Short mmCIF file of C-alpha atoms in Angstrom, two decimals:
data_model
loop_
_atom_site.label_atom_id
_atom_site.label_comp_id
_atom_site.label_asym_id
_atom_site.label_seq_id
_atom_site.Cartn_x
_atom_site.Cartn_y
_atom_site.Cartn_z
CA UNK A 18 23.33 -4.53 -29.40
CA UNK A 19 23.38 -3.72 -25.65
CA UNK A 20 20.21 -2.57 -23.88
CA UNK A 21 21.65 0.62 -22.41
CA UNK A 22 18.16 1.81 -21.40
CA UNK A 23 18.16 -0.85 -18.69
CA UNK A 24 21.08 0.67 -16.76
CA UNK A 25 19.73 0.53 -13.20
CA UNK A 26 22.00 3.37 -12.08
CA UNK A 27 20.57 5.80 -14.63
CA UNK A 28 18.66 8.82 -13.28
CA UNK A 29 16.39 11.22 -15.14
CA UNK A 30 16.14 15.01 -15.01
CA UNK A 31 12.37 14.51 -14.82
CA UNK A 32 10.94 14.21 -11.30
CA UNK A 33 9.94 10.55 -10.77
CA UNK A 34 8.46 9.05 -7.60
CA UNK A 35 10.46 6.18 -6.09
CA UNK A 36 7.51 3.79 -6.37
CA UNK A 37 6.59 4.77 -9.93
CA UNK A 38 5.80 2.01 -12.42
CA UNK A 39 7.50 4.11 -15.07
CA UNK A 40 11.11 4.95 -14.14
CA UNK A 41 13.54 5.88 -16.90
CA UNK A 42 14.44 2.16 -17.12
CA UNK A 43 10.91 1.26 -18.31
CA UNK A 44 10.12 3.41 -21.37
CA UNK A 45 6.92 1.69 -22.54
CA UNK A 46 5.11 2.63 -25.74
CA UNK A 47 1.54 3.82 -26.21
CA UNK A 48 -0.74 6.21 -28.07
CA UNK A 49 -2.40 9.25 -26.51
CA UNK A 50 -4.65 12.18 -27.36
CA UNK A 51 -3.50 15.64 -26.28
CA UNK A 52 -5.68 18.55 -25.13
CA UNK A 53 -5.33 19.93 -28.66
CA UNK A 54 -6.95 16.70 -29.97
CA UNK A 55 -3.73 15.53 -31.56
CA UNK A 56 -3.13 11.78 -31.53
CA UNK A 57 0.50 10.76 -31.19
CA UNK A 58 2.70 7.79 -30.39
CA UNK A 59 4.40 8.30 -27.06
CA UNK A 60 6.18 6.93 -24.06
CA UNK A 61 5.82 7.54 -20.34
CA UNK A 62 8.41 8.48 -17.73
CA UNK A 63 7.05 8.99 -14.22
CA UNK A 64 3.87 11.04 -14.52
CA UNK A 65 4.88 12.53 -17.84
CA UNK A 66 3.69 11.53 -21.30
CA UNK A 67 6.34 12.08 -23.98
CA UNK A 68 5.32 12.93 -27.55
CA UNK A 69 7.63 10.84 -29.75
CA UNK A 70 6.27 12.43 -32.93
CA UNK A 71 7.41 15.83 -31.69
CA UNK A 72 10.79 14.43 -30.62
CA UNK A 73 11.29 13.02 -34.10
CA UNK A 74 10.32 16.29 -35.80
CA UNK A 75 12.88 18.07 -33.62
CA UNK A 76 15.56 15.59 -34.85
CA UNK A 77 16.15 13.83 -31.54
CA UNK A 78 16.17 10.46 -33.34
CA UNK A 79 18.79 11.53 -35.86
CA UNK A 80 20.85 8.56 -37.05
CA UNK A 81 18.09 6.01 -36.47
CA UNK A 82 16.43 4.81 -39.66
CA UNK A 83 12.75 5.73 -39.22
CA UNK A 84 10.05 6.81 -41.66
CA UNK A 85 9.08 10.47 -41.26
CA UNK A 86 5.61 9.74 -39.89
CA UNK A 87 6.19 6.58 -37.85
CA UNK A 88 5.36 8.35 -34.56
CA UNK A 89 2.65 10.61 -36.00
CA UNK A 90 0.09 7.84 -36.39
CA UNK A 91 -2.80 6.62 -34.26
CA UNK A 92 -1.34 3.15 -33.71
CA UNK A 93 2.05 1.58 -33.03
CA UNK A 94 1.70 -1.01 -35.80
CA UNK A 95 4.20 0.52 -38.24
CA UNK A 96 6.79 1.09 -35.53
CA UNK A 97 6.34 -2.49 -34.31
CA UNK A 98 6.82 -3.70 -37.91
CA UNK A 99 10.29 -2.08 -37.93
CA UNK A 100 11.58 -4.92 -35.77
CA UNK A 101 13.59 -5.50 -32.63
CA UNK A 102 16.75 -3.64 -33.69
CA UNK A 103 14.77 -0.43 -34.22
CA UNK A 104 12.75 -0.84 -31.00
CA UNK A 105 16.00 -1.14 -29.03
CA UNK A 106 17.69 1.81 -30.77
CA UNK A 107 14.69 4.07 -30.11
CA UNK A 108 14.30 2.98 -26.49
CA UNK A 109 18.04 3.45 -25.83
CA UNK A 110 17.88 6.91 -27.41
CA UNK A 111 14.90 7.97 -25.28
CA UNK A 112 16.79 6.90 -22.16
CA UNK A 113 19.74 9.02 -23.28
CA UNK A 114 17.56 12.08 -24.01
CA UNK A 115 16.04 12.05 -20.53
CA UNK A 116 19.23 11.08 -18.69
CA UNK A 117 20.12 13.51 -15.91
CA UNK A 118 23.53 14.12 -17.50
CA UNK A 119 22.16 15.04 -20.95
CA UNK A 120 21.27 18.75 -21.31
CA UNK A 121 20.18 18.57 -24.97
CA UNK A 122 16.41 18.62 -24.28
CA UNK A 123 16.58 19.54 -20.62
CA UNK A 124 17.99 23.00 -21.41
CA UNK A 125 15.57 23.81 -24.26
CA UNK A 126 12.30 25.01 -22.71
CA UNK A 127 10.59 25.54 -26.09
CA UNK A 128 11.27 21.93 -27.01
CA UNK A 129 10.21 20.64 -23.60
CA UNK A 130 6.88 22.48 -23.87
CA UNK A 131 6.19 20.74 -27.18
CA UNK A 132 7.35 17.27 -26.16
CA UNK A 133 6.34 16.75 -22.51
CA UNK A 134 2.79 16.51 -21.14
CA UNK A 135 1.42 15.83 -17.68
CA UNK A 136 -0.11 12.36 -17.77
CA UNK A 137 -3.36 13.79 -16.36
CA UNK A 138 -3.69 16.02 -19.42
CA UNK A 139 -3.69 13.26 -22.04
CA UNK A 140 -6.24 10.59 -22.94
CA UNK A 141 -4.84 7.14 -23.55
CA UNK A 142 -5.93 5.27 -26.67
CA UNK A 143 -5.77 1.65 -27.79
CA UNK A 144 -2.03 1.35 -28.55
CA UNK A 145 -2.28 -0.91 -31.60
CA UNK A 146 -4.73 -1.86 -34.30
CA UNK A 147 -5.37 -5.46 -33.28
CA UNK A 148 -6.11 -7.47 -36.40
CA UNK A 149 -6.24 -10.80 -34.61
CA UNK A 150 -6.61 -11.86 -31.01
CA UNK A 151 -5.87 -15.32 -29.63
CA UNK A 152 -6.60 -16.28 -26.04
CA UNK A 153 -4.66 -19.14 -24.53
CA UNK A 154 -5.50 -21.30 -21.52
CA UNK A 155 -2.05 -21.78 -20.04
CA UNK A 156 -2.34 -21.71 -16.25
CA UNK A 157 -2.29 -25.25 -14.90
CA UNK A 158 -3.83 -24.12 -11.60
CA UNK A 159 -6.69 -22.33 -13.35
CA UNK A 160 -7.38 -25.19 -15.78
CA UNK A 161 -7.34 -27.64 -12.87
CA UNK A 162 -9.73 -25.54 -10.79
CA UNK A 163 -12.19 -25.20 -13.66
CA UNK A 164 -11.90 -28.89 -14.43
CA UNK A 165 -12.70 -29.77 -10.83
CA UNK A 166 -15.80 -27.56 -10.89
CA UNK A 167 -17.24 -28.57 -14.25
CA UNK A 168 -15.83 -32.03 -14.96
CA UNK A 169 -14.36 -34.98 -13.10
CA UNK A 170 -12.31 -33.71 -10.10
CA UNK A 171 -10.02 -36.74 -10.43
CA UNK A 172 -9.33 -35.94 -14.10
CA UNK A 173 -9.54 -32.17 -14.07
CA UNK A 174 -7.18 -31.58 -17.00
CA UNK A 175 -8.28 -32.75 -20.44
CA UNK A 176 -5.85 -35.22 -22.11
CA UNK A 177 -4.40 -32.62 -24.49
CA UNK A 178 -3.69 -29.90 -21.92
CA UNK A 179 -0.20 -31.05 -20.88
CA UNK A 180 0.86 -31.46 -24.51
CA UNK A 181 -0.23 -28.24 -26.25
CA UNK A 182 -0.85 -24.61 -25.30
CA UNK A 183 -4.64 -24.71 -25.73
CA UNK A 184 -6.16 -21.55 -27.22
CA UNK A 185 -9.04 -20.12 -29.22
CA UNK A 186 -9.59 -17.24 -31.61
CA UNK A 187 -11.14 -14.22 -29.87
CA UNK A 188 -12.91 -11.07 -31.06
CA UNK A 189 -10.51 -8.16 -31.59
CA UNK A 190 -13.27 -5.62 -32.35
CA UNK A 191 -14.28 -5.37 -28.68
CA UNK A 192 -10.83 -4.90 -27.12
CA UNK A 193 -10.78 -1.53 -25.34
CA UNK A 194 -8.19 0.42 -23.32
CA UNK A 195 -8.34 0.99 -19.57
CA UNK A 196 -11.02 3.46 -18.49
CA UNK A 197 -13.64 2.46 -21.06
CA UNK A 198 -16.71 1.02 -19.26
CA UNK A 199 -18.15 -2.34 -20.25
CA UNK A 200 -21.83 -3.32 -20.43
CA UNK A 201 -23.15 -6.53 -18.90
CA UNK A 202 -23.86 -8.78 -21.89
CA UNK A 203 -27.19 -10.24 -22.93
CA UNK A 204 -27.29 -13.86 -23.99
CA UNK A 205 -28.79 -17.31 -23.75
CA UNK A 206 -28.45 -19.23 -20.50
CA UNK A 207 -29.91 -22.44 -19.11
CA UNK A 208 -31.15 -21.85 -15.54
CA UNK A 209 -30.41 -24.61 -13.03
CA UNK A 210 -33.03 -27.35 -13.18
CA UNK A 211 -34.51 -26.14 -16.47
CA UNK A 212 -34.53 -27.87 -19.85
CA UNK A 213 -35.15 -24.81 -22.03
CA UNK A 214 -32.85 -21.78 -22.30
CA UNK A 215 -33.83 -18.18 -21.58
CA UNK A 216 -32.50 -14.91 -22.99
CA UNK A 217 -31.48 -11.90 -20.94
CA UNK A 218 -28.63 -10.20 -19.08
CA UNK A 219 -25.88 -12.48 -17.81
CA UNK A 220 -26.11 -12.99 -14.05
CA UNK A 221 -22.55 -14.27 -13.63
CA UNK A 222 -20.16 -11.67 -15.09
CA UNK A 223 -16.56 -12.35 -14.14
CA UNK A 224 -13.08 -10.95 -14.72
CA UNK A 225 -10.11 -12.96 -15.84
CA UNK A 226 -6.67 -11.85 -14.69
CA UNK A 227 -4.41 -12.12 -17.71
CA UNK A 228 -1.49 -10.59 -19.50
CA UNK A 229 -1.15 -10.38 -23.26
CA UNK A 230 1.76 -10.03 -25.65
CA UNK A 231 1.84 -8.00 -28.86
CA UNK A 232 3.63 -9.39 -31.92
CA UNK A 233 5.44 -7.94 -34.89
CA UNK A 234 5.18 -9.34 -38.44
CA UNK A 235 6.47 -12.82 -37.76
CA UNK A 236 6.06 -15.06 -40.78
CA UNK A 237 4.38 -15.60 -44.11
CA UNK A 238 1.48 -18.00 -44.50
CA UNK A 239 2.78 -21.57 -44.47
CA UNK A 240 5.93 -20.86 -42.44
CA UNK A 241 6.36 -21.58 -38.74
CA UNK A 242 8.31 -19.75 -36.04
CA UNK A 243 10.79 -21.97 -34.13
CA UNK A 244 10.38 -21.83 -30.37
CA UNK A 245 13.97 -20.61 -29.89
CA UNK A 246 13.30 -17.64 -32.21
CA UNK A 247 9.83 -16.72 -30.97
CA UNK A 248 10.90 -13.95 -28.60
CA UNK A 249 12.39 -12.00 -31.52
CA UNK A 250 8.83 -11.39 -32.71
CA UNK A 251 7.30 -10.30 -29.39
CA UNK A 252 7.25 -6.51 -28.95
CA UNK A 253 5.95 -6.33 -25.39
CA UNK A 254 3.22 -7.05 -22.87
CA UNK A 255 0.07 -5.47 -21.44
CA UNK A 256 -2.32 -6.34 -18.63
CA UNK A 257 -5.57 -7.94 -19.82
CA UNK A 258 -8.95 -8.24 -18.15
CA UNK A 259 -10.66 -10.79 -20.37
CA UNK A 260 -14.26 -10.36 -19.21
CA UNK A 261 -16.36 -13.52 -19.06
CA UNK A 262 -20.05 -14.32 -18.66
CA UNK A 263 -19.97 -17.66 -16.90
CA UNK A 264 -23.65 -18.57 -17.31
CA UNK A 265 -23.62 -17.85 -21.04
CA UNK A 266 -20.36 -19.75 -21.37
CA UNK A 267 -21.68 -22.82 -19.58
CA UNK A 268 -24.57 -23.13 -22.03
CA UNK A 269 -22.67 -22.45 -25.25
CA UNK A 270 -19.11 -23.72 -24.95
CA UNK A 271 -19.67 -27.39 -25.91
CA UNK A 272 -18.57 -28.40 -28.53
CA UNK A 273 -16.72 -25.41 -30.04
CA UNK A 274 -15.57 -23.47 -26.98
CA UNK A 275 -15.98 -19.84 -25.86
CA UNK A 276 -18.04 -17.51 -28.05
CA UNK A 277 -20.54 -14.84 -26.91
CA UNK A 278 -19.56 -15.34 -23.27
CA UNK A 279 -16.13 -13.93 -24.09
CA UNK A 280 -16.35 -11.62 -27.10
CA UNK A 281 -18.42 -8.81 -25.57
CA UNK A 282 -15.37 -7.06 -24.08
CA UNK A 283 -11.68 -7.39 -23.27
CA UNK A 284 -9.85 -4.53 -21.50
CA UNK A 285 -6.10 -3.86 -21.70
CA UNK A 286 -3.64 -1.49 -20.05
CA UNK A 287 -2.63 1.28 -22.50
CA UNK A 288 1.18 1.15 -22.16
CA UNK A 289 3.02 -1.73 -23.83
CA UNK A 290 6.02 -2.69 -21.68
CA UNK A 291 8.76 -3.99 -23.96
CA UNK A 292 10.40 -7.37 -23.58
CA UNK A 293 13.72 -5.50 -23.30
CA UNK A 294 12.45 -3.69 -20.19
CA UNK A 295 11.40 -7.03 -18.67
CA UNK A 296 14.76 -8.68 -19.37
CA UNK A 297 16.08 -8.34 -15.75
CA UNK A 298 13.08 -10.24 -14.42
CA UNK A 299 13.44 -13.52 -16.29
CA UNK A 300 12.75 -16.70 -14.33
CA UNK A 301 12.35 -20.36 -15.15
CA UNK A 302 8.82 -21.56 -15.74
CA UNK A 303 7.32 -24.58 -13.94
CA UNK A 304 8.72 -27.98 -14.88
CA UNK A 305 6.75 -29.51 -17.73
CA UNK A 306 5.80 -33.16 -17.38
CA UNK A 307 5.53 -34.96 -19.71
CA UNK A 308 8.28 -33.35 -21.77
CA UNK A 309 6.67 -31.43 -24.65
CA UNK A 310 7.18 -32.56 -28.24
CA UNK A 311 10.47 -31.33 -29.78
CA UNK A 312 8.99 -28.25 -31.49
CA UNK A 313 7.91 -26.91 -28.07
CA UNK A 314 11.02 -27.78 -26.08
CA UNK A 315 13.14 -24.92 -24.71
CA UNK A 316 15.85 -24.43 -22.11
CA UNK A 317 16.65 -21.49 -19.90
CA UNK A 318 14.57 -18.71 -18.40
CA UNK A 319 11.57 -17.91 -20.58
CA UNK A 320 9.07 -16.71 -17.99
CA UNK A 321 8.94 -13.47 -16.01
CA UNK A 322 8.48 -12.54 -12.36
CA UNK A 323 5.52 -10.17 -12.72
CA UNK A 324 3.50 -9.45 -9.58
CA UNK A 325 -0.21 -9.15 -10.33
CA UNK A 326 -3.21 -8.05 -8.29
CA UNK A 327 -6.94 -7.53 -8.72
CA UNK A 328 -9.16 -5.14 -6.77
CA UNK A 329 -12.91 -4.51 -6.89
CA UNK A 330 -14.26 -1.03 -6.16
CA UNK A 331 -18.04 -0.98 -5.59
CA UNK A 332 -19.69 2.23 -6.77
CA UNK A 333 -18.87 5.08 -4.36
CA UNK A 334 -16.93 2.72 -2.09
CA UNK A 335 -13.32 1.87 -1.30
CA UNK A 336 -11.57 -0.71 -3.47
CA UNK A 337 -10.57 -4.06 -1.99
CA UNK A 338 -7.71 -6.21 -3.27
CA UNK A 339 -9.13 -9.70 -3.69
CA UNK A 340 -6.32 -11.55 -5.47
CA UNK A 341 -2.52 -11.45 -5.72
CA UNK A 342 -0.89 -13.68 -8.29
CA UNK A 343 2.22 -13.82 -10.50
CA UNK A 344 2.89 -14.44 -14.17
CA UNK A 345 5.70 -16.88 -13.25
CA UNK A 346 3.10 -19.54 -12.42
CA UNK A 347 2.19 -19.95 -16.11
CA UNK A 348 2.80 -23.49 -17.36
CA UNK A 349 3.21 -22.60 -21.04
CA UNK A 350 5.52 -19.71 -22.01
CA UNK A 351 4.90 -16.98 -24.59
CA UNK A 352 7.56 -18.57 -26.81
CA UNK A 353 5.78 -21.90 -26.73
CA UNK A 354 2.42 -20.24 -27.38
CA UNK A 355 3.72 -18.39 -30.44
CA UNK A 356 5.63 -21.42 -31.75
CA UNK A 357 2.53 -23.59 -31.43
CA UNK A 358 0.30 -20.89 -32.94
CA UNK A 359 2.41 -20.87 -36.12
CA UNK A 360 3.31 -24.57 -36.22
CA UNK A 361 0.61 -25.13 -38.86
CA UNK A 362 1.71 -22.13 -40.93
CA UNK A 363 -0.74 -19.61 -39.44
CA UNK A 364 0.35 -16.07 -40.28
CA UNK A 365 1.05 -13.64 -37.43
CA UNK A 366 1.08 -9.88 -38.09
CA UNK A 367 2.18 -6.66 -36.43
CA UNK A 368 -0.26 -5.73 -33.66
CA UNK A 369 -1.70 -9.21 -33.15
CA UNK A 370 -2.47 -9.88 -29.50
CA UNK A 371 -2.09 -13.16 -27.63
CA UNK A 372 -3.73 -13.51 -24.20
CA UNK A 373 -2.08 -15.66 -21.56
CA UNK A 374 -5.29 -17.15 -20.25
CA UNK A 375 -6.39 -16.66 -16.65
CA UNK A 376 -3.36 -16.55 -14.33
CA UNK A 377 -4.02 -18.43 -11.09
CA UNK A 378 -1.46 -19.26 -8.46
CA UNK A 379 -1.30 -22.26 -6.11
CA UNK A 380 -3.13 -20.65 -3.18
CA UNK A 381 -6.77 -19.60 -2.83
CA UNK A 382 -5.87 -15.92 -2.56
CA UNK A 383 -3.94 -16.09 -5.85
CA UNK A 384 -6.77 -17.31 -8.08
CA UNK A 385 -7.39 -15.20 -11.17
CA UNK A 386 -11.18 -15.13 -11.43
CA UNK A 387 -14.28 -14.80 -9.27
CA UNK A 388 -15.28 -18.25 -10.46
CA UNK A 389 -12.32 -19.65 -8.53
CA UNK A 390 -12.11 -17.11 -5.71
CA UNK A 391 -15.73 -17.78 -4.66
CA UNK A 392 -15.69 -21.35 -5.99
CA UNK A 393 -18.65 -20.82 -8.28
CA UNK A 394 -20.38 -18.45 -5.87
CA UNK A 395 -20.33 -20.78 -2.85
CA UNK A 396 -17.90 -18.60 -0.88
CA UNK A 397 -18.80 -14.90 -1.34
CA UNK A 398 -16.14 -12.24 -0.83
CA UNK A 399 -16.92 -9.40 1.59
CA UNK A 400 -16.15 -5.90 0.32
CA UNK A 401 -14.91 -3.05 2.51
CA UNK A 402 -18.39 -1.49 2.51
CA UNK A 403 -19.89 -4.69 3.98
CA UNK A 404 -21.49 -5.92 0.76
CA UNK A 405 -20.68 -9.35 -0.68
CA UNK A 406 -19.67 -10.49 -4.15
CA UNK A 407 -20.12 -13.86 -5.79
CA UNK A 408 -19.46 -12.32 -9.20
CA UNK A 409 -19.24 -8.73 -10.50
CA UNK A 410 -22.14 -6.35 -9.80
CA UNK A 411 -23.29 -3.48 -11.99
CA UNK A 412 -21.40 -0.36 -10.90
CA UNK A 413 -18.32 -2.31 -9.79
CA UNK A 414 -14.94 -1.26 -11.14
CA UNK A 415 -12.37 -4.04 -11.63
CA UNK A 416 -8.78 -2.79 -11.27
CA UNK A 417 -5.78 -4.90 -12.26
CA UNK A 418 -2.18 -3.90 -11.61
CA UNK A 419 1.17 -5.48 -12.39
CA UNK A 420 4.84 -4.79 -11.72
CA UNK A 421 8.30 -6.35 -11.53
CA UNK A 422 10.74 -5.41 -8.80
CA UNK A 423 14.27 -6.26 -7.74
CA UNK A 424 16.86 -4.53 -5.55
CA UNK A 425 17.67 -1.99 -8.26
CA UNK A 426 14.49 -1.09 -10.12
CA UNK A 427 10.71 -1.41 -10.37
CA UNK A 428 9.11 -1.84 -13.81
CA UNK A 429 5.33 -1.64 -13.89
CA UNK A 430 2.39 -1.76 -16.27
CA UNK A 431 0.19 0.82 -14.58
CA UNK A 432 -3.33 -0.54 -14.45
CA UNK A 433 -6.30 -1.70 -16.44
CA UNK A 434 -9.45 -0.36 -14.81
CA UNK A 435 -12.96 -0.97 -16.13
CA UNK A 436 -16.44 -0.31 -14.73
CA UNK A 437 -19.29 -2.75 -15.35
CA UNK A 438 -22.47 -1.03 -16.51
CA UNK A 439 -25.99 -2.55 -16.71
CA UNK A 440 -26.94 -4.47 -19.83
CA UNK A 441 -28.19 -2.49 -22.80
CA UNK A 442 -31.84 -2.96 -23.75
CA UNK A 443 -32.31 -5.14 -26.81
CA UNK A 444 -33.55 -3.33 -29.93
#
């Protein structure tokens, strides 16, 4: 089935800025709350939020096999469970409805008033119920930088890293959408030079620049997903700020890996950009040496040219961009991550989220965390207000953005923006 929604020559009758992340060729999916406190599944075109539940009630999806309430829920899980054919049919239909040459909705003011909202008048929600969250560790540059800092610089990568997409099981209960503030976590740390740990607020809170992909129901327990089929089960992508408390992590992570240093908060962008929308931006991923085992081998373009940036805005001060990176640097692809995840028969469900791991590029200004950008705090970053940052201060807002762009179209993710608040007092 062709992806007609991707037609780069298509124009909309809605007014869309030239540099918008959300042209008619994007059509992401999300969930929002209206001024009337109604929660609905929607999409975004330009600065307009589109109520898909209302569109369905008005019969604009006639001919597409959908349950009556699929867009009248507070998550996208059921729609995602319908599978790739349905996603594509719905996305193509939305593009047709808002095409400049289609008067069907354009000429019906009563319908438009029910369906279309200004983006400033809605409140974005978490787009899916995330039953499980896995975080991978798939940037070779990031893993090498961390290995140099905390292990042997001459053997920065652990022996398994070049053979498997390393990952761990995260905490889905503390994943929040953009705009929700995050508290500095309390935890155990071991101060430098001490032999006994102390308990209190983390002093080294960091961001991690990541993306994440959202899956559909992929398999039953015991079955695997072949690497060449994995993309059929990936609905789309979001931006992910996977907050990290470096001092807590340093004390706790041996032998079982990240725990309380990571599960206090993860922030995601609210619009899920579909894999169909990203299709024009496919690129080859870095060459893998040694060649992976057969179940992870793939040919062709399975990565994506997604420009990424991170800014820090101190309280009441101008934001400063401190990192520019790109998803294309990732060593392990989403297909390989999902194939490996299910290679032992692990079940994957609709709404599960898989984090890429910190995305660092080859240059110092493309590193994906403060840990790397300041090299453990040794090289502070100067903000526009003259203050310096080794890690994230209380009151700072971390803003991540991402977009793809070619000569015809720009497809963006919007942003994930989160403010760090002081630690809560222990009860």
